[in-house]
Coordinates of N, CA and C in Angstrom, one line a residue:
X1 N 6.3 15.6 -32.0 CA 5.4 14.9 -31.1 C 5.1 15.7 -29.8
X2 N 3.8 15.7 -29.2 CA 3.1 16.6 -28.2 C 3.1 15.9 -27.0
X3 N 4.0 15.5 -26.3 CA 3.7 14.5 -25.3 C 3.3 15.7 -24.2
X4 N 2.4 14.3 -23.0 CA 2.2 14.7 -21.4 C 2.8 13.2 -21.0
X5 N 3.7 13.6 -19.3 CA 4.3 12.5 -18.8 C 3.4 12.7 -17.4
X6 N 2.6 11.3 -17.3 CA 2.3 11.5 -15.9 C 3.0 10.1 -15.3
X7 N 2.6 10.4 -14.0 CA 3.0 9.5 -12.9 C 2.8 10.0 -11.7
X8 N 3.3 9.0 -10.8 CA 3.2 9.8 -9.3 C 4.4 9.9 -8.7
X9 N 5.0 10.8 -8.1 CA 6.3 11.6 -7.4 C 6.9 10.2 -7.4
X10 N 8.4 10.2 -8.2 CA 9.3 9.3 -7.7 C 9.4 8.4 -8.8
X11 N 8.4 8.6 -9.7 CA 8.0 7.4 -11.1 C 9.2 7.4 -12.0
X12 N 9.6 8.9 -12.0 CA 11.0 8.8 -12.8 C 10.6 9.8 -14.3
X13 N 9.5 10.8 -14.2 CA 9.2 11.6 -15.4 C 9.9 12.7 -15.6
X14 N 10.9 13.2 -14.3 CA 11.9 14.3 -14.7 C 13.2 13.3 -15.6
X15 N 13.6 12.0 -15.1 CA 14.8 11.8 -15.8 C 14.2 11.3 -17.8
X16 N 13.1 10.6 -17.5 CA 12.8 10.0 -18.8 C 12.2 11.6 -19.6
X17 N 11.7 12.8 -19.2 CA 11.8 13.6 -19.9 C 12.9 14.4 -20.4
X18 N 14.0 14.3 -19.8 CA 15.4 14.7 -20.3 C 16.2 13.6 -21.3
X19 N 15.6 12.6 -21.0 CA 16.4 11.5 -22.0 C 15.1 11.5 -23.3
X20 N 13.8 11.6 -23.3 CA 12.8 11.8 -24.6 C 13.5 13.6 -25.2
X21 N 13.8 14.3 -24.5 CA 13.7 15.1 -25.0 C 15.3 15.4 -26.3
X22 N 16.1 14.6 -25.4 CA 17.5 13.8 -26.2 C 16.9 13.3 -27.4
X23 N 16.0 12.3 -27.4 CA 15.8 11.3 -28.4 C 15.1 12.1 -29.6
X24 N 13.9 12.6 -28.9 CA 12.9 13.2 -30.0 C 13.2 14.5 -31.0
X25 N 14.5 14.9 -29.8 CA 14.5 16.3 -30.5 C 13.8 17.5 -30.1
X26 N 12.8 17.7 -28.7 CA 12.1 18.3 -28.6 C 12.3 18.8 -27.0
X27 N 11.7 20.4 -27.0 CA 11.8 20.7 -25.7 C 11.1 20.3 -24.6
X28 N 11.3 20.0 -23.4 CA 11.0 19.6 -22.1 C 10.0 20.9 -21.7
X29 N 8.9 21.3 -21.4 CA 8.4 22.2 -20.5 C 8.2 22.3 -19.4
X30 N 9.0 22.5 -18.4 CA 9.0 22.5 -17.4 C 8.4 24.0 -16.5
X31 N 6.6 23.3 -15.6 CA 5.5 24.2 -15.5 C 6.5 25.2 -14.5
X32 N 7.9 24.6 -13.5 CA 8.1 25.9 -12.4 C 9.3 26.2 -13.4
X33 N 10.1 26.1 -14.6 CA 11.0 26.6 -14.9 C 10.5 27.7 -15.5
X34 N 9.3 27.9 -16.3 CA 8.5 28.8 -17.3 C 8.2 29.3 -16.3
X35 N 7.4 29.5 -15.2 CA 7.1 30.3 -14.2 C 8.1 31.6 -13.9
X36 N 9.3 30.6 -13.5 CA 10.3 31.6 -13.4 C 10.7 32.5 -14.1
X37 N 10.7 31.9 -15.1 CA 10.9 32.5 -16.3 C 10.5 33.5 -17.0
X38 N 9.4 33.3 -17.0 CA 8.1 34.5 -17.3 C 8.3 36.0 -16.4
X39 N 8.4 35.5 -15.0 CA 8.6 36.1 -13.6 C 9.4 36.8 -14.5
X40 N 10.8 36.3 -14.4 CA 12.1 37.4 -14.5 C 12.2 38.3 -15.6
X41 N 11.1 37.8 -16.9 CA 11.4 38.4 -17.8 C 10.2 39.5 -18.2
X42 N 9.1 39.1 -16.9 CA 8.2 40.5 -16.7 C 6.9 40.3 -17.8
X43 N 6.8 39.1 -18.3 CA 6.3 38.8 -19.3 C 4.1 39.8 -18.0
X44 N 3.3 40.0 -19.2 CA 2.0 40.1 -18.5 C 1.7 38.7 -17.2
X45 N 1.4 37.9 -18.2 CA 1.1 36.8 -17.4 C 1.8 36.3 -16.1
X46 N 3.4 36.9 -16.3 CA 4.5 36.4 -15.4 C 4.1 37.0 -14.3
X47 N 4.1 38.5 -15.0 CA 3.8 39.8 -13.7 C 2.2 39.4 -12.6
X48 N 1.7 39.2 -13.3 CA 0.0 38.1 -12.6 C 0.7 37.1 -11.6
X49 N 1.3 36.4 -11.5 CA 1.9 35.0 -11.3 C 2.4 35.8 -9.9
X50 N 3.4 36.5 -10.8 CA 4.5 37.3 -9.4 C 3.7 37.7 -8.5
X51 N 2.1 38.4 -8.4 CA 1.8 38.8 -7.9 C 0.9 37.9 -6.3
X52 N 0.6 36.8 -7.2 CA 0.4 35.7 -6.0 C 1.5 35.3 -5.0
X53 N 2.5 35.0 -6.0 CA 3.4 34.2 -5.3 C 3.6 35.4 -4.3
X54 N 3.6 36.3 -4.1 CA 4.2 37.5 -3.4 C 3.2 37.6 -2.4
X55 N 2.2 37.5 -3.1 CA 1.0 37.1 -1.4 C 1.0 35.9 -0.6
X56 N 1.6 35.1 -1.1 CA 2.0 33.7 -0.5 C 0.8 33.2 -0.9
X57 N -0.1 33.3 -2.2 CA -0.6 32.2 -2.6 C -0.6 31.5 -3.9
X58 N -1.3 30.6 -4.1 CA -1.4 29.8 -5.1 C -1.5 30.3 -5.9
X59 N -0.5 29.8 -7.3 CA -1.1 30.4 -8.4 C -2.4 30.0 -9.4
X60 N -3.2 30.5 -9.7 CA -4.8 29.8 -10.3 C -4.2 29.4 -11.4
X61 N -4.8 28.5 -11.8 CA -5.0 27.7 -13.1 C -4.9 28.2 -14.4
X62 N -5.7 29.4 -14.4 CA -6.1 30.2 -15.7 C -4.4 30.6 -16.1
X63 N -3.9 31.2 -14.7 CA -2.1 31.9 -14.9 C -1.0 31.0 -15.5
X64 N -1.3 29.9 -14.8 CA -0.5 28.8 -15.1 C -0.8 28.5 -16.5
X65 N -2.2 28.3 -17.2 CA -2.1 27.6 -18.8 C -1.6 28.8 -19.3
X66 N -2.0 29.9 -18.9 CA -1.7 31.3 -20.0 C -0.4 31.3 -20.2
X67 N 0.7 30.9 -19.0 CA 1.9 31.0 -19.4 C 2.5 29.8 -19.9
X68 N 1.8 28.4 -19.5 CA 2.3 27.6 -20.9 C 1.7 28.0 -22.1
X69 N 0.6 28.4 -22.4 CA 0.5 28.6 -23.8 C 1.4 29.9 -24.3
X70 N 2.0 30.8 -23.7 CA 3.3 31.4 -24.0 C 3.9 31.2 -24.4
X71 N 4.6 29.8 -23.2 CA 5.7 29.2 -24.0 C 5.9 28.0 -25.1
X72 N 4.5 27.7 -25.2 CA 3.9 26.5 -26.5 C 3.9 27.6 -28.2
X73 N 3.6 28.7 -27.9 CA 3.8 29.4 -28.3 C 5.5 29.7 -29.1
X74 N 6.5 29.6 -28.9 CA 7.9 30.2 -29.1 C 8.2 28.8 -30.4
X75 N 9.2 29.4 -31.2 CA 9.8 28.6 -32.1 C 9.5 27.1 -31.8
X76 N 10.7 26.8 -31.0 CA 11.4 25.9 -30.6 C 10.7 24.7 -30.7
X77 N 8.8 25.2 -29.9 CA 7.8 23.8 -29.7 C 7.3 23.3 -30.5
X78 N 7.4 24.2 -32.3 CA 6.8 24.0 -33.4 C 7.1 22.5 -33.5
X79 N 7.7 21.8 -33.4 CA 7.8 20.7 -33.8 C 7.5 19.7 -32.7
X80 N 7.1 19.6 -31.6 CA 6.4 19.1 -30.4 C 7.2 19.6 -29.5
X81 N 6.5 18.9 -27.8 CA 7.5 19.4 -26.7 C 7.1 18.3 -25.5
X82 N 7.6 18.3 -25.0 CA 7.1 17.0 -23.9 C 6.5 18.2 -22.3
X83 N 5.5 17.9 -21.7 CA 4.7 18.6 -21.0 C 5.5 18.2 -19.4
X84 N 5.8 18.7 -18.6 CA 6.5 18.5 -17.5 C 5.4 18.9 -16.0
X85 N 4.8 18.7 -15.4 CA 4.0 19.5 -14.1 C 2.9 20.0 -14.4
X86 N 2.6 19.8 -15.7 CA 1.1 20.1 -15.7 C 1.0 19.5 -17.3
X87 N -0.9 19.3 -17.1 CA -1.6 19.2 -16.0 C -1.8 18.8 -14.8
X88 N -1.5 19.3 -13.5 CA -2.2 18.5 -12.6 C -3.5 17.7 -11.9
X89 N -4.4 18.6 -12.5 CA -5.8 18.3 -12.2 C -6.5 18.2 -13.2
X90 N -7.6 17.6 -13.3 CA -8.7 17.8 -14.4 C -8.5 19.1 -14.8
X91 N -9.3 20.0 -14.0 CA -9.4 21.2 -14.4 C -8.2 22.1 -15.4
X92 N -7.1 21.7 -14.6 CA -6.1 22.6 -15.8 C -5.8 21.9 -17.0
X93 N -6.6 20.2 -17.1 CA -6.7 19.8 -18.3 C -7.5 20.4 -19.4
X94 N -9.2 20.6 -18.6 CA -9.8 21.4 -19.8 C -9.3 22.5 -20.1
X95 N -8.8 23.1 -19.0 CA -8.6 25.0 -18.9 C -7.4 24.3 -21.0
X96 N -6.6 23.4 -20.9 CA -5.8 23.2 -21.9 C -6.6 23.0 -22.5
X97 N -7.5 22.5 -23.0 CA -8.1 21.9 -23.9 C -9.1 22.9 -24.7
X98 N -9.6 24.2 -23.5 CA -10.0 25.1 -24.0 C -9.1 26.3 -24.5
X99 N -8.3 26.2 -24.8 CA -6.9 26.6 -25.1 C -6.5 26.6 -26.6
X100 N -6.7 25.7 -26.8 CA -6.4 24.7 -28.1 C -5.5 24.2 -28.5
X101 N -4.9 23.4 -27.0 CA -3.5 23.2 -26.8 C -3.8 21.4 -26.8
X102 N -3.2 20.6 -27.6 CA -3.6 19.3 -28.0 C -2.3 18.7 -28.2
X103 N -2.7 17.3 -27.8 CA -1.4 16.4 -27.3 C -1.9 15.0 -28.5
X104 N -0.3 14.7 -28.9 CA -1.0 13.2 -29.6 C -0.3 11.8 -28.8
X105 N 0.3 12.1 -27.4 CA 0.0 11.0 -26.5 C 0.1 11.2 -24.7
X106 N -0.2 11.0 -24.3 CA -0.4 10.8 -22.7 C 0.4 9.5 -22.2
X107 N 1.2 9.8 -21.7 CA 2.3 8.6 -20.9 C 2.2 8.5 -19.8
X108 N 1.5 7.6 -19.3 CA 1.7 6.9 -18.2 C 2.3 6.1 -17.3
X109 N 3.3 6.6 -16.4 CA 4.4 5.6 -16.4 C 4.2 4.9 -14.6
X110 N 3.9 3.8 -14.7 CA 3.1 3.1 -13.7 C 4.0 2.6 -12.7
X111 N 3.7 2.8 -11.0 CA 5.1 2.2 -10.5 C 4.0 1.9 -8.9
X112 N 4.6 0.6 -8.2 CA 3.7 0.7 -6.9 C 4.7 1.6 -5.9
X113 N 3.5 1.5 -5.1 CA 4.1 2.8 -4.0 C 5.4 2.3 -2.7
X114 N 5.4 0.8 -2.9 CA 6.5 0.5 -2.3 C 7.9 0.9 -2.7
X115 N 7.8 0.8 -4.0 CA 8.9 1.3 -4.8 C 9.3 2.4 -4.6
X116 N 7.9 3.4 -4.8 CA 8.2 5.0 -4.6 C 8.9 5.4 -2.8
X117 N 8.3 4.5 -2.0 CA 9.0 5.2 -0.8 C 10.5 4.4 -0.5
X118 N 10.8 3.3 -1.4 CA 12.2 3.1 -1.4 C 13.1 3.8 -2.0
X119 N 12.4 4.1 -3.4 CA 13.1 5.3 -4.2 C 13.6 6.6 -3.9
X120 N 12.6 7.4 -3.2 CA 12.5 8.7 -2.9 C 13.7 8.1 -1.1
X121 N 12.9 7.6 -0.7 CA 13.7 7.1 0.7 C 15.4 7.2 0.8
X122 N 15.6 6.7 -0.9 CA 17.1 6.6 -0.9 C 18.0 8.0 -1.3
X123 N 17.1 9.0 -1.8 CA 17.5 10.0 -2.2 C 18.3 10.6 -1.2
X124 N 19.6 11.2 -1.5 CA 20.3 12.1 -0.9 C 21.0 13.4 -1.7
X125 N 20.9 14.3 -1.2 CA 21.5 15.2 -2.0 C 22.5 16.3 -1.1
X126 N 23.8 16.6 -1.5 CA 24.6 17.4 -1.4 C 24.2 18.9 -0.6
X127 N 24.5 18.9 0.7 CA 24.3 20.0 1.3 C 24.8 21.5 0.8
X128 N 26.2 21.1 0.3 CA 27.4 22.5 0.0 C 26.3 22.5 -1.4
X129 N 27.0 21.2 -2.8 CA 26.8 21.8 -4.5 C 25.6 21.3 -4.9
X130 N 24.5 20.5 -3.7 CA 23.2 20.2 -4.5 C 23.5 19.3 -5.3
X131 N 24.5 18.4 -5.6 CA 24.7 17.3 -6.4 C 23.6 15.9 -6.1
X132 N 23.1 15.1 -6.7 CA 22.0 14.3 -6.2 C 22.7 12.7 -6.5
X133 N 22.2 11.7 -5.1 CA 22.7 10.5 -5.3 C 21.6 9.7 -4.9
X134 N 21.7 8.4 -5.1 CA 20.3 7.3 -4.4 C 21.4 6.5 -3.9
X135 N 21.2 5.8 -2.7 CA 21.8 4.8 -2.0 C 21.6 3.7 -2.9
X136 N 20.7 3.5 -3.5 CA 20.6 2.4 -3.9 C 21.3 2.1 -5.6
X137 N 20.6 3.1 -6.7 CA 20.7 3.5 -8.0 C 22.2 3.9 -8.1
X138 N 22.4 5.3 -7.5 CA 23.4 6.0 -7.9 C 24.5 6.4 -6.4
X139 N 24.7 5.3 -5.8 CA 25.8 5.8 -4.9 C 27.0 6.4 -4.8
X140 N 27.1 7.3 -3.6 CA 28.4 7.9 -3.7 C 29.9 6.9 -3.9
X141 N 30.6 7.6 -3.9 CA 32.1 6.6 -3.7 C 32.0 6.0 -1.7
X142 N 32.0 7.5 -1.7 CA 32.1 7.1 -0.2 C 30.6 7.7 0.4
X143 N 30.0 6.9 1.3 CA 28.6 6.8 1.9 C 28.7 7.8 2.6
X144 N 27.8 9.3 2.4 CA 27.4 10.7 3.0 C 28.6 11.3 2.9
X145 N 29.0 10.8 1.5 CA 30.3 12.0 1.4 C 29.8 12.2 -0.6
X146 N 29.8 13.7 -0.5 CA 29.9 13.9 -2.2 C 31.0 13.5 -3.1
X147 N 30.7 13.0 -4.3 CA 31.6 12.6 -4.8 C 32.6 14.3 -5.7
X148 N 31.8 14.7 -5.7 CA 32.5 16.3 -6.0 C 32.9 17.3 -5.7
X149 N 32.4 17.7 -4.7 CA 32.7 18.8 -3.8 C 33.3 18.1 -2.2
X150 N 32.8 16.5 -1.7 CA 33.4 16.2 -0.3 C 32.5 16.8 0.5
X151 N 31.0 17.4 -0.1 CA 30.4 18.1 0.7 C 29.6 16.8 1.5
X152 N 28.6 17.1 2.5 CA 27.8 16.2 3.5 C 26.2 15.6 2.8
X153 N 25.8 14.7 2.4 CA 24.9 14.3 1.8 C 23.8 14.3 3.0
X154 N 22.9 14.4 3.0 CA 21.5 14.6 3.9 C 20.3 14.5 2.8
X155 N 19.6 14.1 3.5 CA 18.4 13.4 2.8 C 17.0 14.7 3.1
X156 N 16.8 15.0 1.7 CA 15.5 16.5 1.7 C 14.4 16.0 2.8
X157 N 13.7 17.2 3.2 CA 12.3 16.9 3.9 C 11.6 16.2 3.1
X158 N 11.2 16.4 1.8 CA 10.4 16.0 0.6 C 10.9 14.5 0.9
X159 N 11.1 14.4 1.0 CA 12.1 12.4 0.9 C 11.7 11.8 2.0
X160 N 11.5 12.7 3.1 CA 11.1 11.4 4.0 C 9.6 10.7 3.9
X161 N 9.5 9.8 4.9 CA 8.5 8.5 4.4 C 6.9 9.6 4.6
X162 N 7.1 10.3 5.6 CA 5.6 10.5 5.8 C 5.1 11.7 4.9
X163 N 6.7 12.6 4.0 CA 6.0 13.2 3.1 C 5.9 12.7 2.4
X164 N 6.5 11.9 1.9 CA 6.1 11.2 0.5 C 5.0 10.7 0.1
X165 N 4.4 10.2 1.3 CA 3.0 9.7 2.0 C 2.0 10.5 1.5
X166 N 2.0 11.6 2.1 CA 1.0 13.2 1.9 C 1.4 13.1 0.3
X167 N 2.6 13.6 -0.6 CA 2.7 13.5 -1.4 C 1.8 13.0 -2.7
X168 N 1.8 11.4 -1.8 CA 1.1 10.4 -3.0 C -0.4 10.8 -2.6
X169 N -0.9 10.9 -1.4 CA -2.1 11.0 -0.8 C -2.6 11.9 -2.0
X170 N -2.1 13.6 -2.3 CA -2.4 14.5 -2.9 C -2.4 14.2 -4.4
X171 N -1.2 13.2 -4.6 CA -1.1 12.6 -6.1 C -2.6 11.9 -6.6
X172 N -3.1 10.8 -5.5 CA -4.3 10.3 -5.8 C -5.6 10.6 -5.9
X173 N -5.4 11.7 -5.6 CA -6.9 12.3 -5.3 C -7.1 13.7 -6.5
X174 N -5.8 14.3 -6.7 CA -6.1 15.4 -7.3 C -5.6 15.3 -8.8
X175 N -4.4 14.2 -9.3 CA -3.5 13.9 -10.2 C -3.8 12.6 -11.2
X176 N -3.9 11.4 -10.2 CA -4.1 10.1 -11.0 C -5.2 10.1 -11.9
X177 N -6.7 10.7 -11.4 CA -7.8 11.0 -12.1 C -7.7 11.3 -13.4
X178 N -6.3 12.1 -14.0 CA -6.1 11.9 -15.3 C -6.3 11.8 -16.1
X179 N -5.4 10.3 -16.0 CA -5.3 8.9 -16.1 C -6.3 8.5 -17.2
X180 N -7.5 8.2 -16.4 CA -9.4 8.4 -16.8 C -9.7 9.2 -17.9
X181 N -9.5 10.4 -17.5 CA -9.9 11.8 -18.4 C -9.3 11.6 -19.6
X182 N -8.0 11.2 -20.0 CA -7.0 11.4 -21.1 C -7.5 9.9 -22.1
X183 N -7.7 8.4 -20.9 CA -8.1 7.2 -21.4 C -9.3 7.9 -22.3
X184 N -10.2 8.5 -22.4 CA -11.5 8.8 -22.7 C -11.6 9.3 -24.0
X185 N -9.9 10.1 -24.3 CA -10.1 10.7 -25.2 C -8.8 9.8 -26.4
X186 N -8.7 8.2 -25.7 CA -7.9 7.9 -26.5 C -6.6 8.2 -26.3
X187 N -5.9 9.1 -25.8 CA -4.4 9.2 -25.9 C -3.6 8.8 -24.5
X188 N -4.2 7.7 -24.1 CA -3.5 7.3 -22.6 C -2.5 6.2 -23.3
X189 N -1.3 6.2 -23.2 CA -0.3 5.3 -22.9 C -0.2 4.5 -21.7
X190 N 0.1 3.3 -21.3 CA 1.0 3.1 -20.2 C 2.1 2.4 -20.0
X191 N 3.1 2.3 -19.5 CA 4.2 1.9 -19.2 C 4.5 1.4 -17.8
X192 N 5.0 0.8 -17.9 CA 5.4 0.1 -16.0 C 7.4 0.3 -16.0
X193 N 7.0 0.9 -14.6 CA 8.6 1.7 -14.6 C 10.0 0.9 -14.1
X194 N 10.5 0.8 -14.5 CA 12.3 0.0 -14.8 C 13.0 0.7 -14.6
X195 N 14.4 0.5 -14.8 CA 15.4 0.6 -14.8 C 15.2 2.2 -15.7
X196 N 16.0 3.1 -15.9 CA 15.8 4.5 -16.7 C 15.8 3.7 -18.4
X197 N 16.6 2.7 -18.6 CA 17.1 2.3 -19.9 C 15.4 1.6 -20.0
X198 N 15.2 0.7 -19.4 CA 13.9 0.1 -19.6 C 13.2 0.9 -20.2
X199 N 12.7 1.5 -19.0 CA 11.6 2.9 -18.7 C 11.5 3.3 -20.6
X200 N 12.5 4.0 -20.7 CA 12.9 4.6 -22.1 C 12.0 3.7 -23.3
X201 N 12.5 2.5 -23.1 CA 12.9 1.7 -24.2 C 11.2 1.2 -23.9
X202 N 10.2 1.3 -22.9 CA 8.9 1.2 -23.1 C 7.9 2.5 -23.7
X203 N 8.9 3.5 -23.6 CA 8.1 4.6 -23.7 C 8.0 4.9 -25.6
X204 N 9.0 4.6 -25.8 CA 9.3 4.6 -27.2 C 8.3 3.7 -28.2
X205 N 8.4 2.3 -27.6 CA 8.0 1.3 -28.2 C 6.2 1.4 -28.2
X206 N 5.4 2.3 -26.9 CA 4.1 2.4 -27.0 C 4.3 4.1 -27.6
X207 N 5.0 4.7 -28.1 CA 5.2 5.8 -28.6 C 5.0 5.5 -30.1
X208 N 5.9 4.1 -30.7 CA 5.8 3.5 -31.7 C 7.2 4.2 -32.7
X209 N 8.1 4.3 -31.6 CA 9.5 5.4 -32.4 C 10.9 4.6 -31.9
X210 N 11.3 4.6 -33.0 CA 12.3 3.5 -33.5 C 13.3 3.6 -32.1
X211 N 14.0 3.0 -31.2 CA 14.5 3.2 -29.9 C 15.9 3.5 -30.8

């Protein structure tokens, strides 16, 4: 199966892509892990990539599909892969499409924005091991103390209210559009976001795969 997971920051498509990717059998692609990856391994496309980042700018669209379709490319995806950071925009949709890179569903996983700035709001993560907790979801034993290392929990810049804000701002204008684009072509899913077990157990069921 060829999945794309969208949503907007905080919806929950990094955890429900590591638990689909459990279920289905299939790899996660993840657009900044392949980046990296490419990077270190010197691939053409990587060495292009490297060459932005190194000017401090953006990497273009064309770089970015060329090195997913690299990695769509390798064994492993022959049997599908679930799409992680891209597409972000229309545009790197067609750039996919002219590609010949084809999905047989689009997941939509739907959540209002009060949720998102309580969710992201509650995020704390581990100053020393980088270990991640939610005040709310996943709390420590002891409040601003890790439960593994004893290191100091602090809450990322990314987390606070007025980035998250900007965040979604950029989500809606450049990301949700989608949404639209993918409806058009028939493979829009949507889901409304729960609990991670929920979440799962909606994604499957408009997937149409035994939970």
């Amino acid at each position: 199966m060829k999945l794309i997971l969208l949503g907007a920051p905080g919806a929950g498509k990094g955890t429900q892509a590591e638990i689909l990717c459990k279920k289905l059998g299939i790899p996660t692609i993840s657009t900044g892990n392949i980046l990296r990856a490419a990077i270190k391994d010197g691939t053409p496309t990587g060495m292009k990539a490297k060459s932005f980042i190194d000017a401090g700018q953006l990497v273009p669209d064309e770089v970015i599909i060329g090195i997913v379709s690299e990695r769509l490319a390798q064994a492993d995806c022959a049997g599908g892969y679930i799409l992680d950071g891209v597409p972000r925009t229309i545009a790197q949709a067609e750039a996919l499409e002219r590609s010949g890179i084809a999905f047989d569903a689009v997941v939509s996983i739907e959540i209002s924005e009060d949720e998102i700035l309580r969710r992201m709001g509650g995020r704390r993560v581990c100053e020393a091991c980088g270990s991640s907790y939610n005040v709310d979801a996943v709390p420590p034993r002891v409040p601003g103390i890790c439960d593994n290392c004893g290191g100091k929990l602090i809450q990322r810049r990314d987390d606070t209210p007025e980035t998250v804000r900007e965040r979604l701002r950029v989500y809606h204008s450049e990301t949700e559009p989608l949404a639209g684009y993918y409806a058009q072509r028939g493979l829009l899913r949507t889901v409304k976001s729960g609990t991670p077990e929920e979440t799962t157990r909606a994604i499957l069921d408009v997937l149409g795969v035994e939970a």
